[in-house]
Amino acid sequence: METLLKINNLNLGFEIDDKFYPAIKDLSFELKKGTIHAIIGESGSGKTMSVMSIIKLLPKNAKITSGEILFEGKNLLNLKENEINKIRGKKIALIPQDPMTSLNPLYNIENQMIEAVIEHKKCSKKEAYDIAINKLKEVNVYEPEKKIKAYPFELSGGIKQRVIIATALALEPDIIIADEPTTALDVTVQAQILEILKEIKNKGKSIILISHDLGVVSSYADFISIMYSGRIVENAPCRVLFKNPKHPYTKALIEALPYNKEKKLKNIKGTPSPVNEIIEGCEFHKRCDYAEDICKSKIFHLCQQEDLSNVACRLYDC
Ligand SMILES: Nc1ncnc2c1ncn2[C@@H]1O[C@H](COP(=O)(O)OP(=O)(O)O)[C@@H](O)[C@H]1O
Ligand SMILES: [Mg+2]
């Protein structure tokens, strides 16, 4: 399988009151062409900052200190603002968590979609309209000619999210980053949006899907990265991860899934630490049933296993 995007040892931190706090630590993963790669982690674990690094949409006080993000033979981290502008949206599109933030309440959908398409494609208004309608059909918007006349407030959350996906698709990106695209939506609508992402993938697009819910993405993802406190603790093909989870945090997440209730719902003890609380050694050691003294001082890096999973834990170190 062809690798489309490769992140190597990305480190990012925040400056807060003249101090520097690491938030993304040695992040590495590959996005294979035509797959959905899910990044799973609790709120605050660094999922959004990881993907925002790819398209350089970071807060002012964020600083990338090392690493590389390889796409089409270039390290995206070295690109100038005007060069990254040519990639953002056009080649790598972002679907944000809250559809309201990316739709302008003052304009109808037609205006917004047409403007986005014309800006990128430099085509006529009529061509842009046809593209917009086609893409709305592609994401199963019923009566697209009618819906496209609507203002955002007239549409449900699910339809708004479809409009955003359709707008992203209209620019024909190679990679779609969906940052918790269903968190703001009802459960039934969630599944529909994930189905649409799967259909998009089946047409050859590559998707990075962020979620805090391992259960929700388990039937859609091809690969999964589990993040904890700014670090990927396990990377694996989805089937391998569920059949043979290795990192104690991954195991705890799987055991906590609702369908494992009969196995006695196991809550993970403790809470994750905020960015300004620096933990020595493995970030998970205080919550880990398998922690030993070495885990309090040593950082374990991702280490490839025989079944192609990568695990950062003393139990699987190489
Ligand atoms: N501008 C900022 N300044 C300081 N800390 C930040 C800033 N933005 C995010 N953070 C912190 O960085 C960590 C990772 O954030 P984020 O990537 O948004 O997490 P996630 O998407 O997994 O919920 C969090 O602990 C968050 O509080
Ligand atoms: Mg986030």
XYZ file of C-alpha atoms and ligand atoms in Angstrom:
346
model
C 0.000 0.000 0.000
C 1.322 3.396 -1.020
C 2.164 5.846 1.758
C 0.645 9.256 1.071
C 1.687 11.158 4.168
C 4.362 10.314 6.672
C 4.945 12.024 9.987
C 8.285 11.356 11.627
C 9.056 12.169 15.259
C 7.023 15.348 15.440
C 7.519 17.376 18.603
C 5.394 20.403 19.435
C 4.997 22.453 22.581
C 3.368 25.576 23.936
C 4.867 28.661 25.400
C 2.911 29.584 28.500
C 4.177 32.438 30.700
C 7.698 32.213 29.224
C 7.903 28.497 29.918
C 7.802 25.750 27.304
C 5.530 22.743 27.723
C 5.718 19.751 25.370
C 2.296 18.755 24.012
C 3.087 16.439 21.062
C 5.899 14.016 21.697
C 7.699 12.039 19.011
C 4.574 11.581 16.949
C 5.038 9.190 14.041
C 2.525 7.544 11.753
C 1.893 6.884 8.085
C -1.274 7.506 6.141
C -1.695 4.865 3.460
C -3.496 5.734 0.249
C -7.193 4.828 0.181
C -7.482 4.151 3.886
C -9.053 5.649 6.979
C -6.475 6.205 9.695
C -8.096 6.962 13.033
C -6.411 8.876 15.836
C -8.035 8.067 19.145
C -7.416 9.748 22.472
C -9.080 11.441 25.398
C -9.821 15.146 25.216
C -6.559 17.080 25.562
C -4.342 14.211 24.388
C -3.087 16.207 21.389
C -5.167 14.920 18.493
C -6.141 18.302 17.071
C -2.655 19.818 17.404
C -1.194 16.771 15.641
C -3.313 17.258 12.557
C -3.204 21.050 12.631
C 0.582 20.710 12.371
C 0.071 19.079 8.973
C -1.690 22.131 7.537
C 0.053 24.647 9.787
C -3.031 26.016 11.466
C -1.575 26.273 14.943
C -2.148 28.671 17.834
C 0.368 31.528 18.059
C 2.106 30.138 21.141
C 2.584 26.680 19.588
C 6.038 25.769 18.396
C 7.166 22.732 16.427
C 10.624 21.882 17.730
C 11.528 18.892 15.569
C 10.276 16.254 13.185
C 9.099 16.091 9.600
C 5.814 15.764 7.759
C 6.442 14.265 4.346
C 3.911 14.741 1.548
C 4.614 14.513 -2.179
C 8.342 14.419 -1.569
C 8.368 17.588 0.520
C 8.634 18.265 4.215
C 5.540 20.370 4.848
C 7.194 21.909 7.893
C 9.684 23.677 5.622
C 7.088 25.255 3.356
C 6.411 28.985 3.349
C 2.940 30.311 4.048
C 2.132 30.792 0.334
C 3.282 27.238 -0.453
C 1.248 25.664 2.344
C -1.726 27.737 1.128
C -1.597 25.804 -2.147
C -1.906 22.527 -0.241
C -4.420 23.498 2.413
C -7.946 22.825 1.165
C -6.777 21.851 -2.300
C -4.750 18.765 -1.438
C -5.364 18.371 2.271
C -8.815 19.394 3.472
C -10.042 19.840 7.019
C -13.494 18.993 8.320
C -13.743 20.528 11.788
C -15.620 19.294 14.819
C -18.294 21.961 14.906
C -19.918 22.569 11.509
C -21.095 26.002 12.663
C -17.580 27.362 12.864
C -16.854 26.809 9.185
C -20.145 27.967 7.703
C -20.813 31.668 7.505
C -24.293 32.366 8.948
C -24.720 35.410 6.691
C -24.536 33.615 3.349
C -26.556 30.790 1.875
C -24.907 27.451 1.049
C -24.803 28.207 -2.669
C -22.750 31.354 -2.153
C -20.321 29.638 0.182
C -19.789 26.536 -1.925
C -19.496 28.431 -5.199
C -17.026 30.882 -3.715
C -14.845 28.057 -2.390
C -14.902 26.204 -5.714
C -14.191 29.304 -7.836
C -11.327 30.344 -5.591
C -9.610 27.005 -6.019
C -10.591 25.981 -9.519
C -10.827 29.341 -11.257
C -13.898 28.074 -13.128
C -17.145 29.804 -14.124
C -20.041 30.282 -11.718
C -22.148 27.771 -13.636
C -19.420 25.119 -13.504
C -18.920 25.776 -9.803
C -22.678 25.410 -9.209
C -22.747 22.071 -11.043
C -19.774 20.807 -9.046
C -21.460 21.878 -5.798
C -24.716 20.088 -6.677
C -22.840 16.934 -7.685
C -20.879 16.872 -4.458
C -24.025 17.448 -2.381
C -25.527 14.429 -4.147
C -22.398 12.454 -3.389
C -22.864 13.011 0.345
C -26.554 12.032 0.087
C -28.117 15.449 0.505
C -31.750 15.050 -0.551
C -33.045 17.721 -2.993
C -29.663 19.455 -3.317
C -31.060 22.183 -5.625
C -33.379 23.220 -2.802
C -30.920 22.755 0.072
C -28.247 24.808 -1.648
C -30.492 27.893 -1.412
C -30.757 27.549 2.373
C -28.903 29.510 5.028
C -26.964 27.500 7.645
C -29.551 28.146 10.381
C -32.223 26.497 8.224
C -30.343 23.187 8.106
C -29.870 20.445 10.691
C -26.439 19.702 12.157
C -26.140 16.557 10.051
C -26.928 18.381 6.794
C -24.518 21.192 7.692
C -21.750 18.648 8.251
C -22.582 17.072 4.859
C -22.382 20.515 3.238
C -18.918 20.964 4.736
C -17.817 17.542 3.534
C -19.242 18.289 0.081
C -17.392 21.624 -0.027
C -14.165 19.879 0.949
C -14.718 17.219 -1.727
C -15.440 19.845 -4.387
C -11.791 20.912 -4.235
C -10.734 17.304 -4.868
C -8.227 16.923 -2.068
C -6.109 13.775 -1.741
C -6.352 13.786 2.026
C -9.303 14.661 4.220
C -8.716 15.363 7.881
C -11.925 14.932 9.853
C -11.480 16.246 13.392
C -14.235 14.674 15.502
C -16.685 15.220 12.626
C -19.583 13.626 14.476
C -19.072 14.730 18.075
C -21.612 17.567 17.792
C -24.218 15.314 16.149
C -26.917 12.844 17.250
C -25.959 9.183 17.378
C -28.030 8.189 14.334
C -26.594 11.045 12.283
C -23.080 10.118 13.474
C -23.308 6.744 11.758
C -24.552 8.337 8.530
C -21.617 10.754 8.419
C -19.127 7.958 9.103
C -20.754 5.897 6.326
C -20.247 8.854 3.969
C -16.567 9.058 4.953
C -16.270 5.341 4.236
C -17.844 5.809 0.796
C -15.400 8.638 0.109
C -12.548 6.352 1.102
C -13.853 3.619 -1.177
C -13.555 6.107 -4.030
C -9.827 6.316 -3.323
C -9.456 9.222 -0.903
C -7.344 8.959 2.226
C -8.810 10.096 5.520
C -7.429 10.940 8.939
C -10.326 10.504 11.320
C -9.997 11.910 14.818
C -12.215 10.660 17.608
C -12.285 10.298 21.366
C -14.435 7.211 20.951
C -12.716 3.979 19.953
C -16.081 2.211 19.734
C -17.500 4.668 17.216
C -14.651 4.403 14.707
C -13.861 0.709 15.130
C -16.002 -0.357 12.192
C -14.725 2.389 9.880
C -10.977 2.660 10.437
C -8.309 0.651 8.618
C -5.507 1.798 10.911
C -5.651 3.196 14.421
C -3.250 5.308 16.439
C -3.951 5.498 20.159
C -2.775 8.762 21.737
C -2.160 9.389 25.372
C -0.874 12.662 26.778
C 0.682 13.855 23.521
C 2.229 10.546 22.558
C 1.090 7.732 20.290
C 1.280 4.670 22.502
C 0.112 2.190 19.890
C -0.268 2.184 16.100
C -1.857 -0.817 14.436
C -4.105 -2.082 11.681
C -7.639 -1.961 13.143
C -8.128 -5.730 13.179
C -4.782 -6.337 14.869
C -5.537 -3.708 17.495
C -8.835 -5.309 18.483
C -7.602 -8.889 18.252
C -4.406 -8.317 20.112
C -4.244 -4.947 21.895
C -0.858 -4.488 23.564
C -0.381 -1.190 25.359
C -2.105 -1.251 28.773
C -3.948 1.951 27.830
C -5.272 0.406 24.598
C -6.366 -2.663 26.536
C -8.167 -0.521 29.083
C -9.934 1.439 26.311
C -11.138 -1.757 24.662
C -12.277 -3.253 27.950
C -14.233 -0.068 28.655
C -16.241 -0.331 25.409
C -19.981 -0.782 26.030
C -20.115 -4.176 24.292
C -17.614 -5.501 26.810
C -20.016 -4.803 29.660
C -20.393 -8.463 30.558
C -16.643 -8.525 31.120
C -17.236 -6.062 33.941
C -16.884 -2.469 32.823
C -13.418 -1.499 33.752
C -12.859 2.167 34.264
C -9.374 3.473 33.773
C -8.275 4.781 37.128
C -7.187 8.411 37.460
C -7.372 11.216 34.897
C -4.962 12.440 32.213
C -2.604 15.252 33.210
C -2.814 18.755 31.749
C -0.048 19.989 29.446
C 1.562 22.107 32.186
C 2.056 19.126 34.462
C 5.165 17.375 33.211
C 5.361 13.660 33.982
C 8.719 11.915 34.059
C 8.961 8.585 32.255
C 5.911 7.014 30.654
C 2.992 9.473 30.774
C 0.599 6.606 31.589
C 2.553 5.032 34.453
C 0.465 6.484 37.262
C -2.684 4.940 35.818
C -1.114 1.692 34.647
C -1.635 -1.690 36.304
C 1.629 -2.961 34.786
C 3.902 -0.064 35.753
C 7.248 -0.833 37.344
C 9.934 1.484 38.662
C 11.558 1.869 35.233
C 8.318 3.358 33.857
C 8.692 6.313 36.235
C 11.937 7.428 34.609
C 12.267 5.926 31.134
C 10.367 7.005 28.027
C 9.576 4.081 25.759
C 9.407 4.795 22.050
C 7.232 3.093 19.455
C 8.682 -0.297 18.726
C 7.535 -2.467 15.834
C 6.062 -5.855 16.697
C 5.839 -9.002 14.577
C 2.189 -8.362 13.714
C 3.086 -4.875 12.381
C 1.705 -2.997 15.336
C 3.956 -0.413 17.017
C 3.880 -0.101 20.761
C 5.521 2.291 23.231
C 5.664 0.310 26.469
C 8.254 -1.519 28.544
C 6.317 -4.759 27.933
C 6.929 -4.475 24.187
C 10.233 -2.647 24.029
C 12.890 -3.648 21.504
N -2.846 27.639 22.576
C -2.587 26.749 23.547
N -1.794 27.066 24.614
C -1.512 26.160 25.554
N -1.954 24.894 25.559
C -2.749 24.519 24.551
C -3.115 25.420 23.487
N -3.911 24.748 22.614
C -4.040 23.502 23.103
N -3.356 23.353 24.255
C -3.218 22.125 25.056
O -2.586 21.147 24.263
C -3.106 19.859 24.529
C -3.526 19.193 23.263
O -4.627 19.876 22.727
P -5.487 19.295 21.534
O -4.602 18.858 20.435
O -6.508 20.313 21.195
O -6.178 18.008 22.201
P -7.363 17.086 21.669
O -7.686 17.492 20.278
O -6.849 15.685 21.762
O -8.507 17.293 22.613
C -4.228 20.069 25.535
O -3.766 19.736 26.816
C -4.568 21.526 25.414
O -5.028 22.044 26.633
Mg -9.495 18.188 19.449
